[in-house]
Structure formats: C-alpha cells, structure tokens
Coordinates of C-alpha atoms in Angstrom, one line a residue:
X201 CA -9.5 18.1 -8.7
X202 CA -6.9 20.2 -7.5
X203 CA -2.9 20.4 -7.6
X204 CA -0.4 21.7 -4.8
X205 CA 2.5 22.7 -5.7
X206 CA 5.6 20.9 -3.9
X207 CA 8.8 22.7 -2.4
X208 CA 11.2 23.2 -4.9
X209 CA 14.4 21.2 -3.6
X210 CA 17.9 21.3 -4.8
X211 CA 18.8 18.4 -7.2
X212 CA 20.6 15.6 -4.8
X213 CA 23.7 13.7 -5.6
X214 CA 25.0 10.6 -4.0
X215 CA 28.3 12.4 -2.8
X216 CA 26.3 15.3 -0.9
X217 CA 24.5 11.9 0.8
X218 CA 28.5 11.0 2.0
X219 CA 29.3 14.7 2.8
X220 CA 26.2 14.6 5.5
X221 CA 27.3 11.0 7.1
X222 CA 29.1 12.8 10.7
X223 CA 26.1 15.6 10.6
X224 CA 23.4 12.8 10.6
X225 CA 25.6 10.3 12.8
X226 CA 25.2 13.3 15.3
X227 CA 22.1 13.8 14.5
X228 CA 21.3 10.1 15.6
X229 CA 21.9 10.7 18.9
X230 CA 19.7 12.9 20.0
X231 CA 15.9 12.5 20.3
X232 CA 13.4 14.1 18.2
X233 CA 12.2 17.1 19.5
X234 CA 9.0 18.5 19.6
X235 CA 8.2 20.9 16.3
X236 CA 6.0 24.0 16.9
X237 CA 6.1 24.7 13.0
X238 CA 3.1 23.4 11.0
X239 CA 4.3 21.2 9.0
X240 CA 7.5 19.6 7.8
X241 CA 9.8 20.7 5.2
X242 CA 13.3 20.0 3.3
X243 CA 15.8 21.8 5.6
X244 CA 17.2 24.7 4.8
X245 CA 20.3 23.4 3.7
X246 CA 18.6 20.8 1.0
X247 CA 16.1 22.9 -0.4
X248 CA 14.0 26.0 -1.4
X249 CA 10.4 27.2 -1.7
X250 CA 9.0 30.7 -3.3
X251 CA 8.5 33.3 -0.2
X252 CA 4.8 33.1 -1.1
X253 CA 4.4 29.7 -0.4
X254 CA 1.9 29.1 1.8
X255 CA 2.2 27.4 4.9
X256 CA 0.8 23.3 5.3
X257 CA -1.2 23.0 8.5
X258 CA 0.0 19.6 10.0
X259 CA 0.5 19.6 13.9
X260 CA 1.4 16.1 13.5
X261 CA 4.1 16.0 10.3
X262 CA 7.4 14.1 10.6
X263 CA 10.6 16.7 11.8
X264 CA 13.4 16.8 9.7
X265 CA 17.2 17.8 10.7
X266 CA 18.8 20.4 11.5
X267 CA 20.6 22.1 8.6
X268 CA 24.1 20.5 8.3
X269 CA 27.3 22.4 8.7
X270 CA 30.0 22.2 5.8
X271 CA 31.2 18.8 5.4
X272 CA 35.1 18.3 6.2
X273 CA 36.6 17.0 2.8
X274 CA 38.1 13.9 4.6
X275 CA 34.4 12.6 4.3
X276 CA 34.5 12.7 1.0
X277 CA 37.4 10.8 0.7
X278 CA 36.9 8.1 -2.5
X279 CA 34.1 10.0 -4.3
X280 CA 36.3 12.5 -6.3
X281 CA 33.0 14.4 -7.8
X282 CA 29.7 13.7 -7.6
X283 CA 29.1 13.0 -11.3
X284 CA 31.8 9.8 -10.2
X285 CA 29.8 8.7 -7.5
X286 CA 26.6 8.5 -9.3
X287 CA 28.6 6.6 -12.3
X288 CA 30.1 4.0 -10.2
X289 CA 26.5 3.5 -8.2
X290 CA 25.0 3.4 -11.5
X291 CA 27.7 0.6 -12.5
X292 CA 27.3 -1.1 -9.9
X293 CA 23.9 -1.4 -9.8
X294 CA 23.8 -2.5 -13.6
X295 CA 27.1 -5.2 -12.7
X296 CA 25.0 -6.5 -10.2
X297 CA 21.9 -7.4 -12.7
X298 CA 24.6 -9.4 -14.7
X299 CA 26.4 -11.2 -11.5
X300 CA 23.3 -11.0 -9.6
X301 CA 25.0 -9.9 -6.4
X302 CA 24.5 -6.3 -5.6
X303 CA 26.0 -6.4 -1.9
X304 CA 29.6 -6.0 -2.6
X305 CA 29.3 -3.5 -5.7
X306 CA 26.6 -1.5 -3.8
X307 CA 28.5 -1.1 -0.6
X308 CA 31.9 0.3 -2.4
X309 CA 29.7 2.3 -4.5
X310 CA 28.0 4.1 -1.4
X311 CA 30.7 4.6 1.7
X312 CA 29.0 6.1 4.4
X313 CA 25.8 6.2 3.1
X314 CA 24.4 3.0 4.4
X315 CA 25.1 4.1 7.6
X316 CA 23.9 7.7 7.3
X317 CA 20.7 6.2 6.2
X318 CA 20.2 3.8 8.7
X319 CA 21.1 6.2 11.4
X320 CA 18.6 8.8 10.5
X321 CA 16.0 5.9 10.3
X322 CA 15.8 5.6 14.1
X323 CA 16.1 9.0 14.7
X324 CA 13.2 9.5 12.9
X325 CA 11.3 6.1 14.0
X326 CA 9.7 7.3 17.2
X327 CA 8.0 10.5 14.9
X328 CA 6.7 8.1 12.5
X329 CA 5.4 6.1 15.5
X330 CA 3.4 9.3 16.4
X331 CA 2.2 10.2 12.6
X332 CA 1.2 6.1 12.7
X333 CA -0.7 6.5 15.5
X334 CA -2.8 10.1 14.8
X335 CA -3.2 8.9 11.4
X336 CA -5.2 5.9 13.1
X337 CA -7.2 8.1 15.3
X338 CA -9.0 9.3 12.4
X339 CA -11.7 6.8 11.6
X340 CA -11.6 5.9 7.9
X341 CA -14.2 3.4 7.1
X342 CA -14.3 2.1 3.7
X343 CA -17.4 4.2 1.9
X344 CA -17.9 7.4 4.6
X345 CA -16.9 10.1 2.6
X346 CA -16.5 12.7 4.8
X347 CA -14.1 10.7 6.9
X348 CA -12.0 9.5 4.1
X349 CA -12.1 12.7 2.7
X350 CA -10.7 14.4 6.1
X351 CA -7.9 11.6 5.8
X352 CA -6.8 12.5 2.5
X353 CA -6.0 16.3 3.1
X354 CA -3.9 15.2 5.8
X355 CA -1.5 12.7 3.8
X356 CA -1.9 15.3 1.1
X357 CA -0.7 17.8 3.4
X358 CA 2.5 15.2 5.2
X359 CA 3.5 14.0 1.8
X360 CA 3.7 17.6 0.3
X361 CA 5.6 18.7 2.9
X362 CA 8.3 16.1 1.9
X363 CA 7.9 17.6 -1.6
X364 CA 5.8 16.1 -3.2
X365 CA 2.8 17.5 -5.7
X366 CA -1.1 16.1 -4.4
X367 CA -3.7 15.6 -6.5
X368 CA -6.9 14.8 -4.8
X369 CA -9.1 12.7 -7.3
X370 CA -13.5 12.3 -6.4
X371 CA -14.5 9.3 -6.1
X372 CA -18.1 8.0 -5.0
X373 CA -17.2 7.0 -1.7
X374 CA -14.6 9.4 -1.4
X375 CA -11.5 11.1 -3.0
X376 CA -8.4 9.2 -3.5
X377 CA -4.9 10.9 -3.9
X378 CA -2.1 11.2 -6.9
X379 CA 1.3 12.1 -5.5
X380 CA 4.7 13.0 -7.6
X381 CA 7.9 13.4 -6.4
X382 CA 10.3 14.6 -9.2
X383 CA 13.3 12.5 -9.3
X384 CA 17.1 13.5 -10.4
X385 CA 16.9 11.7 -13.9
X386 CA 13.3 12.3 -15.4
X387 CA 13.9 11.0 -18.3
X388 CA 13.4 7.6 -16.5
X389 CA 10.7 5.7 -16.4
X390 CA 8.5 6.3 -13.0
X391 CA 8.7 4.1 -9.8
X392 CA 4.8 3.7 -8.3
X393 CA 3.9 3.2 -5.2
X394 CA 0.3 2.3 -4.3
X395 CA -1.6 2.5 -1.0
X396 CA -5.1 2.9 0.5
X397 CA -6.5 5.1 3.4
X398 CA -9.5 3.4 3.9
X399 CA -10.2 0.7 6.4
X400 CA -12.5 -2.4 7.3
X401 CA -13.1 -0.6 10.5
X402 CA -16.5 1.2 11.6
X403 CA -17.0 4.9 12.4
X404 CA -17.2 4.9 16.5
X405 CA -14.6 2.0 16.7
X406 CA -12.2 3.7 18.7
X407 CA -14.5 4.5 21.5
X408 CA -13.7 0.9 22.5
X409 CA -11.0 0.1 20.9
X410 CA -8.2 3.2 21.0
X411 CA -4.6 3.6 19.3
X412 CA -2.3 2.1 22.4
X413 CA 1.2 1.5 23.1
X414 CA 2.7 -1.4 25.0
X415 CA 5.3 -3.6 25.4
X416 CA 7.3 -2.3 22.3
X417 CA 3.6 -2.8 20.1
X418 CA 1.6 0.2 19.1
X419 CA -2.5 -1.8 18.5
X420 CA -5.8 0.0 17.2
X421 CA -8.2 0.1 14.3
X422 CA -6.1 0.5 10.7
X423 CA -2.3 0.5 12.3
X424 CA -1.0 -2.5 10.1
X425 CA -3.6 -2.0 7.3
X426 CA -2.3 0.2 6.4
X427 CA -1.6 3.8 8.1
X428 CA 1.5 2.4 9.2
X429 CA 2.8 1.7 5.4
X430 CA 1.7 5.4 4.5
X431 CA 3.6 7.0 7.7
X432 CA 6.7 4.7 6.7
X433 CA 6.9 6.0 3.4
X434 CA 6.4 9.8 4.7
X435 CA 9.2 9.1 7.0
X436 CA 11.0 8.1 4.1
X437 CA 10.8 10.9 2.1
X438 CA 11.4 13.1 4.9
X439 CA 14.4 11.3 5.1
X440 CA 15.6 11.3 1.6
X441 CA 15.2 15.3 2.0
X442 CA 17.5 15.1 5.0
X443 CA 20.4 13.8 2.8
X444 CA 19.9 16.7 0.2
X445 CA 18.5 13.8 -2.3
X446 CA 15.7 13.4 -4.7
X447 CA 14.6 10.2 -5.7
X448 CA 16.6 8.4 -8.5
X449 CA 14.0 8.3 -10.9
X450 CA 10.2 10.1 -10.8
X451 CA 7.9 8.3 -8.1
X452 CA 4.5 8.5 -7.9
X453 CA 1.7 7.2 -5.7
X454 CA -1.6 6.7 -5.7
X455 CA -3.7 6.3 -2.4
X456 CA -7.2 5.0 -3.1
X457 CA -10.3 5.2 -0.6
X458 CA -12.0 2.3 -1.7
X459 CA -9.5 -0.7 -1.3
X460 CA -11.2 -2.5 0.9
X461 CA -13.9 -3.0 -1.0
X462 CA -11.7 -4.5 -3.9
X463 CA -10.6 -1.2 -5.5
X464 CA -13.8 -0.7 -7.5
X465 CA -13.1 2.8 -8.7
X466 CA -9.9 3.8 -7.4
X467 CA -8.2 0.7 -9.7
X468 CA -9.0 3.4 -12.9
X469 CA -5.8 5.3 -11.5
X470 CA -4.1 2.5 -10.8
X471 CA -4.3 1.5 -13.7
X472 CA -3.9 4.7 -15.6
X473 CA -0.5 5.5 -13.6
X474 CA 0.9 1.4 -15.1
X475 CA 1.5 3.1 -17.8
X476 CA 5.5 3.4 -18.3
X477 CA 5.8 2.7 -14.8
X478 CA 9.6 0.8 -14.1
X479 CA 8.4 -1.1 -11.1
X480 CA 5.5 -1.2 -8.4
X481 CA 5.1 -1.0 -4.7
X482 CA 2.8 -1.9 -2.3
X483 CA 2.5 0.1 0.8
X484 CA 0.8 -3.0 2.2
X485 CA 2.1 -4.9 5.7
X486 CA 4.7 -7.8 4.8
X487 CA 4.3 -11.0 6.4
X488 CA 4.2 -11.2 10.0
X489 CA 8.2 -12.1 9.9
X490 CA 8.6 -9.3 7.5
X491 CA 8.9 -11.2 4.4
X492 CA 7.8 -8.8 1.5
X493 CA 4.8 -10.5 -0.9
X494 CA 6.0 -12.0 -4.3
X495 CA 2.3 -12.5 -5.5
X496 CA -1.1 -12.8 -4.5
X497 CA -4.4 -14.8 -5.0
X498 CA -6.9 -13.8 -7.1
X499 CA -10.3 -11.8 -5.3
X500 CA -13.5 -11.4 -6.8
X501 CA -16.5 -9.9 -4.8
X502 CA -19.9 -11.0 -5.7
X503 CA -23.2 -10.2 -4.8
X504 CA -26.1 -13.2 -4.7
X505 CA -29.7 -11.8 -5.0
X506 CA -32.5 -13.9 -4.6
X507 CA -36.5 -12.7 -5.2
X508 CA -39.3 -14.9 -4.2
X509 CA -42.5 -14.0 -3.3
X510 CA -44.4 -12.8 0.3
X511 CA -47.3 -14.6 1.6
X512 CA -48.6 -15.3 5.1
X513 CA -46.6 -18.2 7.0
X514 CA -49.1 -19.2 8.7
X515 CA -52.3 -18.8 6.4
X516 CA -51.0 -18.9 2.9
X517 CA -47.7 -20.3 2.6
X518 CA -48.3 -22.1 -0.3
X519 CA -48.9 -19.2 -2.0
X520 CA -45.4 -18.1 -0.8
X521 CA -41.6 -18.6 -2.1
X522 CA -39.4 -18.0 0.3
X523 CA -35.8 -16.1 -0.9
X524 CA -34.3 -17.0 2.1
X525 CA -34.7 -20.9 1.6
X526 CA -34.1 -20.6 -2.2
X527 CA -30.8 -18.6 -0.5
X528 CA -30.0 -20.9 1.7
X529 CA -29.5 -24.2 -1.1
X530 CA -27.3 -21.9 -3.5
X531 CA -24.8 -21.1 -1.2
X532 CA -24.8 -24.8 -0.5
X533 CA -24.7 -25.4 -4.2
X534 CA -21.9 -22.6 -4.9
X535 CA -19.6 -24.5 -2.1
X536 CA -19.5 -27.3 -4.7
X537 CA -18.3 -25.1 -7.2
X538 CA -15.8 -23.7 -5.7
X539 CA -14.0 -26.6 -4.0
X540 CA -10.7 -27.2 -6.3
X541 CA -7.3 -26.3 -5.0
X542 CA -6.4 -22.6 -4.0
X543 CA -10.2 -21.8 -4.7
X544 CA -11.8 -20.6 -1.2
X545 CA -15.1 -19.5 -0.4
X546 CA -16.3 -17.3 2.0
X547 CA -19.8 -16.3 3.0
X548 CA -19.3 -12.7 4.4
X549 CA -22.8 -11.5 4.6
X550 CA -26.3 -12.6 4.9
X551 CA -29.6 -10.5 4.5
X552 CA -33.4 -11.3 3.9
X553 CA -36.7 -11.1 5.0
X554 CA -38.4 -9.2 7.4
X555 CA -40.3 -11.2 9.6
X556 CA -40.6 -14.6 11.2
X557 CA -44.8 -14.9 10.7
X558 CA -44.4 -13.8 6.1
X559 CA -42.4 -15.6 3.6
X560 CA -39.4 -14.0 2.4
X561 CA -39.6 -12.1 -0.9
X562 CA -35.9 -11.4 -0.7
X563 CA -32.6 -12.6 0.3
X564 CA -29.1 -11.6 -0.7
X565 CA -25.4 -12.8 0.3
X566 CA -22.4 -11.5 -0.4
X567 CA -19.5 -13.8 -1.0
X568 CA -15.6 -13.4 -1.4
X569 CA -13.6 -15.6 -3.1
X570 CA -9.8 -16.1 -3.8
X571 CA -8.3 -18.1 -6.4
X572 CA -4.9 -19.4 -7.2
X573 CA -5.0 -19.0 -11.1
X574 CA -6.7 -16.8 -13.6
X575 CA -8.0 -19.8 -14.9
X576 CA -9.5 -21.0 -11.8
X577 CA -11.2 -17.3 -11.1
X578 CA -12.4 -17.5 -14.9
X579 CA -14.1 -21.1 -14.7
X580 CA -15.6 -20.1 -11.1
X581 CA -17.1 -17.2 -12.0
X582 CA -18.1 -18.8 -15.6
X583 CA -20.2 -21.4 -13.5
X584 CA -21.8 -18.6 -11.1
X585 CA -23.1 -16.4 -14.0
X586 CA -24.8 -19.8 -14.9
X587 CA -27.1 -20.3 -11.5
X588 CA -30.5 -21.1 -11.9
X589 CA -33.4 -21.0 -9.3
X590 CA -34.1 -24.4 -7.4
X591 CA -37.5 -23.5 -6.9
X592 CA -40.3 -22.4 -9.0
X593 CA -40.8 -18.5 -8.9
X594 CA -37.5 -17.8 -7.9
X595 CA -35.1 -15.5 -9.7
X596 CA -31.3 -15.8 -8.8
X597 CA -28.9 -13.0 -10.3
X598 CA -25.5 -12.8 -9.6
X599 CA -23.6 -9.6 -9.6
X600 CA -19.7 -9.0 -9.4
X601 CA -19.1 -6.4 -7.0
X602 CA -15.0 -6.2 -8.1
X603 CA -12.6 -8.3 -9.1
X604 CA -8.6 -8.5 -9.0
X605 CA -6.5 -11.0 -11.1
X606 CA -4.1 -13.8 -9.6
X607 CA -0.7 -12.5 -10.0
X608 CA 1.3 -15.3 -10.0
X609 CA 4.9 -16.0 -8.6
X610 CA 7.2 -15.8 -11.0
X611 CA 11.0 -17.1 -11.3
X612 CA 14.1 -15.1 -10.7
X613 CA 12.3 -12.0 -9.7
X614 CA 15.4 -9.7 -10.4
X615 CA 13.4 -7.0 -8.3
X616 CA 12.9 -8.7 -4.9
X617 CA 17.0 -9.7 -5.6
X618 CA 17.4 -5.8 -5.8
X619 CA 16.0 -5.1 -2.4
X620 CA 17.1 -8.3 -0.8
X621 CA 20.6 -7.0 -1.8
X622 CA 19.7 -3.4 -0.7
X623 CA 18.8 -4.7 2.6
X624 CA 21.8 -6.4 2.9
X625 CA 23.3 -3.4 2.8
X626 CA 21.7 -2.1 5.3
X627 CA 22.6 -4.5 8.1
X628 CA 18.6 -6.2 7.1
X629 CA 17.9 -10.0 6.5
X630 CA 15.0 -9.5 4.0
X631 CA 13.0 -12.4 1.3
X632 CA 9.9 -12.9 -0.1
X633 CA 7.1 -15.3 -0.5
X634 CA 3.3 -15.4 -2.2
X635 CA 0.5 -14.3 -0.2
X636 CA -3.3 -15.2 0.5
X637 CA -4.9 -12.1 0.4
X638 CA -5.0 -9.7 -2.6
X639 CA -4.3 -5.9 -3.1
X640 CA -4.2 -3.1 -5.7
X641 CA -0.9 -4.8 -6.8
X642 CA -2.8 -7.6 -7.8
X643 CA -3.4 -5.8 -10.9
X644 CA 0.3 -5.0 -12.3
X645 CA 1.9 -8.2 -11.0
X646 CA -1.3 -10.4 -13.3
X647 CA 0.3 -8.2 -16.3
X648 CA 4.0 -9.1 -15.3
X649 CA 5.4 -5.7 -14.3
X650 CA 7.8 -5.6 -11.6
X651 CA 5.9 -6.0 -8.3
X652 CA 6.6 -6.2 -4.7
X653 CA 4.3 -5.4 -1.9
X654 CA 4.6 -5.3 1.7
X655 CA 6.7 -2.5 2.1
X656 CA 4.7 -1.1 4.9
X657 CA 5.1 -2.1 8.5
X658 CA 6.0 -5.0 10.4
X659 CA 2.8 -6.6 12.1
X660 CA -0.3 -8.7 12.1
X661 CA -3.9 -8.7 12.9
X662 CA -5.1 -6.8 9.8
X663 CA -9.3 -7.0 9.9
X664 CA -8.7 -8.1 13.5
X665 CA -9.2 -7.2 17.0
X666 CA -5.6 -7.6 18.0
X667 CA -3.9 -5.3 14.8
X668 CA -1.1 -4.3 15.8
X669 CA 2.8 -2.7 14.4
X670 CA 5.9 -3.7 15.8
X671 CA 7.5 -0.8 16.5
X672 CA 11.2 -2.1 16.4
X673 CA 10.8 -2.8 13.1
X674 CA 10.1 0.8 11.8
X675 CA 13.4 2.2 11.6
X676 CA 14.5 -1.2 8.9
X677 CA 11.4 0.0 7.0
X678 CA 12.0 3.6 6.5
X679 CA 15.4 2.7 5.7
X680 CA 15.1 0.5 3.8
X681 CA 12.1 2.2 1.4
X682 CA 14.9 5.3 1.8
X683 CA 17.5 3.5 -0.2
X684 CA 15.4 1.9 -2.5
X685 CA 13.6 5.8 -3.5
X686 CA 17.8 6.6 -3.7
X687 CA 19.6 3.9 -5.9
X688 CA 18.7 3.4 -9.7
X689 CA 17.2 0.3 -10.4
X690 CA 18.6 -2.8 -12.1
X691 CA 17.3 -3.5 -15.5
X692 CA 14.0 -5.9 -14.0
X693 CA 13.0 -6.9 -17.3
X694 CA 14.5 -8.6 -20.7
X695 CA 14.2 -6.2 -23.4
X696 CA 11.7 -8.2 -25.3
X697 CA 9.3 -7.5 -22.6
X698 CA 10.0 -3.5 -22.5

C-alpha cells in the first residue's frame, strides 16, 4: 500500500469561480491543444506544489487552462465578498430542501457560474474523449492482475494530477484504488464516489475489436462500462481546478478491480469508506436516454458443483453416475425456484466431463441471479442451499460466489431532486428511474444512504459487441459532476436517520 501526495491547491471560493467567467468564456473558444508536459496539473494561477515534487508521467492526462488574468471587478458585480457568495449559495441550497425547488435560488446564488462551467465542459470534452479512449486500449479483464494493475497506476496518476491523494490497495486479482480530494469545509461529512476499472472483456479483445470513432460515437471493449465514467470524473476535477475551486465538502473514491465479478473483495472498502459518508455516486453509465439509476436489483453469483462417479460408457455404465445428467435436471429444478416476479435466472456457464466414451465424474454451472426484494434474494437462495442429489451417488453443493442486496426505490429522493435541479441549471433535462442490473452501489442504497448512480457517460452496449459512448453527451456530464463536486448539499436525510 502506498500514498502519493496531491498538489497542494489554494482554497476555492464561489466568487473566484464568477471572477474567472470572461477568462474561461475565452477559453471556450479555442480548441484544446496538444500538452508536451507529463501530466496535468492545477494552473498556475489556482494552485501550488513543493519544488520537489516529482513529476506524474501521463502522456495522455486531461489539459487544463491557461492561467487567468486579473478579473475586471464589473464581474463581480452582486457577490460583494466571497464569504457572501458562499452564504447565500449555502442558503439557497438549504431553502431549496424546504421549498423543494433549487433552480431559482441556485441560479441567483451563482451568476456566471453556470455558464463558466458549462463552457469549460466542451472545451474540455474532446480531451476526455481521448483519455476515454487510451484508457480503453488498455485491456482490463476482470481477474488478470498485471493488466488491472497497469490500469490503476494510470488513474492513480490522472486523478492525482487533479489533486487528489492515491492509495493503491492489493487485492487477489488485482489492486483497487482509494482516492481523496480535500474539500473547502472538512468538517463535512465526505461525498463517495465509486467505480471499477475492470471489464467483462478478454485480454487480446482489441485485436479484433479496437477503440473507434464514428459518426459522433466513440465504440470498443470497456468504453461505457465504465472507462468513460472514470475519464468524466477526471475531466471533472480538472475542471473544478480550472475555476480555482476545491470541492465543497471532502470526496473520495474508491475504484475496485473486481466489479465484474460482483465486488467480492473490493466491496470491504466500499464498505469501510460508508462510513460517515453524506451521499454516494456511481460512476456507472445512466440509462441509454441518460436517466441516472434510482435503485437496482439484487445479484447474487453462485456456483453449482455436481460429483458423480466415472466409468466406461460403453462397458460399465451402470457402474457410472454421470454429473453432467445429475447437472442437467438441477438447473431444470432451480428454474422452478426461481420463477416469481423480478426473480430471473440466468445460466452463464456450463463445464463437465471429459470425454464422450466415460461417464462424467464432474459438472459445474455457474448461475446469476437478480432479484427485486431482499426478501425474494433471501427465500431464493434459502431454497438453493437446500438442493439435494436426484440420483444415487451424487453430491450437489452450492457455493455463493458474491452477492449484492436489492436497493430499493425509495420516495422523495431529495438527492436525485438536488441534481435534477443542478442540471437545470445548467441548461440539462435530467431524471431518474430503477435499474436491472446491479453495481457496488447496490450496497449503500440496501442500507438507505443517499444513492445515485449513473453518473458516468451517455451510452449502451455494456457486455456487448456494439458498446459504445455518445460523445455529445460528454460535455453535460462533466458539467454536470463539476457542479455537483462545487455546491453544498441539501440536507438528504431527516435527522432521525443521521
């Protein structure tokens, strides 16, 4: 385990954010240009690092602006300090939990910053197109360690350039990553983000299958799921640095190497980082109209090994019992076990025996299920524990491989009204709505913390041939995630609850 220290960056404030709104709308109209420097960094203007600091190498990190010249002090016009501008968003923010509009209190709390934010945003969509797309070029496949490992120190190296602290964290199938970026009020409860850099795709995959661009979509192996959510959220913070700001409150994330596979030890620091956590974000894509995910099925992994016993087909297969048959009538038997509403079944993998002319002494499937309700995953996986052999000398033993709670809708959801409202703001039609799959925020929605996922990009095709990003949709996300990492937080949750 080790820890990198972060640039040190000058404390932000929501009138320096107004101050920079004619830099960055300048800004916004050139293209990005090519960086020769290794890696990206705070600008000059917005931040500091100890001489000895040693350089990040990153070809590919996001560029950041220009330093900005003195503001004129007409910008500044109806934020009279910066202690007043942080107080009245602050207000409005907590007015808006009460009224439950934040649009109108939010946008004559900010002036100019809306559309500072959103201008930078597509200045800096075309480099987080590029970061997307090398981050993609690097196989990840769920369980090679050297791959995922390779991964890591590159986010570790983009995200710390934006100023965060990286942790890399071993794992058995590879190291997962703990990132903190300090925020201007510490004594704040943390924001978490979570995210994954593994992928359902096999080392070699690109050889036939490589990262292309066309038509306004940018396809290949891991671009939706979810490279693009983790080059989003870079982009963001490069962004956030661009405006002189710090995040509002502490954020941390966690980026495990094993999601894929249902989280099986990277959900130890997901869970370990719930505690005291405000809210959580998922880094995962949003629906394919860019609806964000208000709550998920339950998942459970589970492994069916069945032993018989080997004899001759052809001379002694009496004296045989063949797995694979014995195989073969549970899964049929598990189907009827499974079949009640939002309780689906599916048969992912099939092994067993080793030749046509000898019984099989051994068969195994591995099955994924989702599930509606706790209660449903409970009484489901209640009745698999409980198979018995159909045939004498068979053994059946059921193994759960991982497992992740429903996290069930819930009503009001003052935290998808936040960012609805923050996208608002921003010129963005945004909602929500439950989703089939299930995710590392499976686990803090099931335990009614704040939770939204989908935050990463705009797409579909995840764990399919045609994944793909759309790559209009970039510059809503980063700014969008931007103003979210800058605004306090409504109070998400009665007191009663904490």
């Amino acid at each position: 385990m080790t820890t990198d220290p972060a640039p040190a960056s000058a404390p932000g404030t929501m009138a320096a954010a107004v101050a920079v709104t004619a830099t960055l709308t300048a800004v916004a109209t050139e293209a990005v240009r090519p960086v020769s420097r290794p890696a990206v960094a705070p600008s000059a203007a917005t931040a500091t690092a100890p001489a000895t600091a040693p350089a990040v190498a990153l070809p590919t990190a996001l560029p950041t602006a220009p330093p900005t010249a003195p503001p004129s002090a007409a910008l500044l016009t109806g934020a009279t300090s910066a202690t007043a501008t942080t107080s009245a968003v602050t207000s409005a923010v907590a007015s808006a939990t009460t009224d439950g509009d934040t649009q109108p209190a939010l946008t004559a709390a900010l002036p100019g910053l809306p559309q500072a934010i959103s201008s930078r945003a597509r200045t800096l969509a075309g480099a987080v197109r590029r970061r997307c797309a090398d981050l993609a070029r690097i196989e990840s496949p769920s369980g090679d360690a050297p791959r995922l490992d390779a991964l890591a120190e590159e986010l570790s190296a983009g995200f710390r350039s934006t100023g965060a602290t990286a942790r890399r964290e071993s794992g058995p199938a590879g190291d997962h990553l703990v990132l903190q970026w300090d925020g201007q009020d510490e004594s704040l409860p943390h924001l978490l983000v979570v995210g994954h850099h593994d992928t359902v795709w096999p080392a070699g995959i690109l050889a036939d299958w490589p990262v292309t661009e066309q038509d306004g979509v940018l396809s290949g192996p891991g671009v939706v799921d979810m490279k693009g959510g983790l080059a989003i959220l870079e982009g963001a913070f490069a962004l956030l640095a661009d405006l002189g700001q710090r995040p509002h409150r502490t954020v941390r994330l966690v980026v495990v190497s094993d999601e894929e596979v249902g989280s099986p030890d990277g959900k130890r620091l997901v869970e370990r980082q719930l505690r005291g956590a405000a809210a959580v974000l998922g880094l995962e894509p949003p629906h394919p109209d860019g609806r964000l995910k208000t709550a998920r099925r339950g998942s459970t992994r589970v492994r069916l090994t069945v032993t018989g016993h080997e004899a001759h087909a052809g001379n002694d297969a009496a004296d045989g019992v063949s797995a694979v048959d014995e195989l073969v009538d549970q899964l049929v038997a598990v189907r009827g076990l499974v079949c009640q509403p939002g309780t689906e079944l599916n048969a992912g993998r099939i092994s067993g025996g080793t030749r046509a002319n000898v019984i099989a002494g051994r068969a195994e499937a591995e099955l994924g299920l989702r599930f509606a309700t706790m209660e449903a995953q409970r009484r489901t996986l209640d009745n698999l524990a409980r198979l018995t052999a159909q045939r004498p000398g068979a053994k059946v033993r059921t193994e759960v491989l991982s497992s992740r709670p429903a996290w069930p809708e819930r009503s009001g959801n003052p935290l998808l009204r936040h960012v609805r409202s923050l996208a608002a703001v921003l010129g963005q039609q945004l909602d929500g709505a439950p989703a089939g799959g299930a995710g590392d925020t499976n686990l803090p929605g099931s335990r009614g913390l704040p939770t939204l996922d989908g935050f990463g990009a705009v797409g579909a095709g995840a764990h399919a041939r045609h994944e793909h990003i759309r790559i209009d949709q970039l510059a809503p996300r980063i700014a969008l995630l931007t103003a979210l990492l800058a605004v306090p937080l409504p109070r998400l949750r009665d007191r009663s609850e904490g």
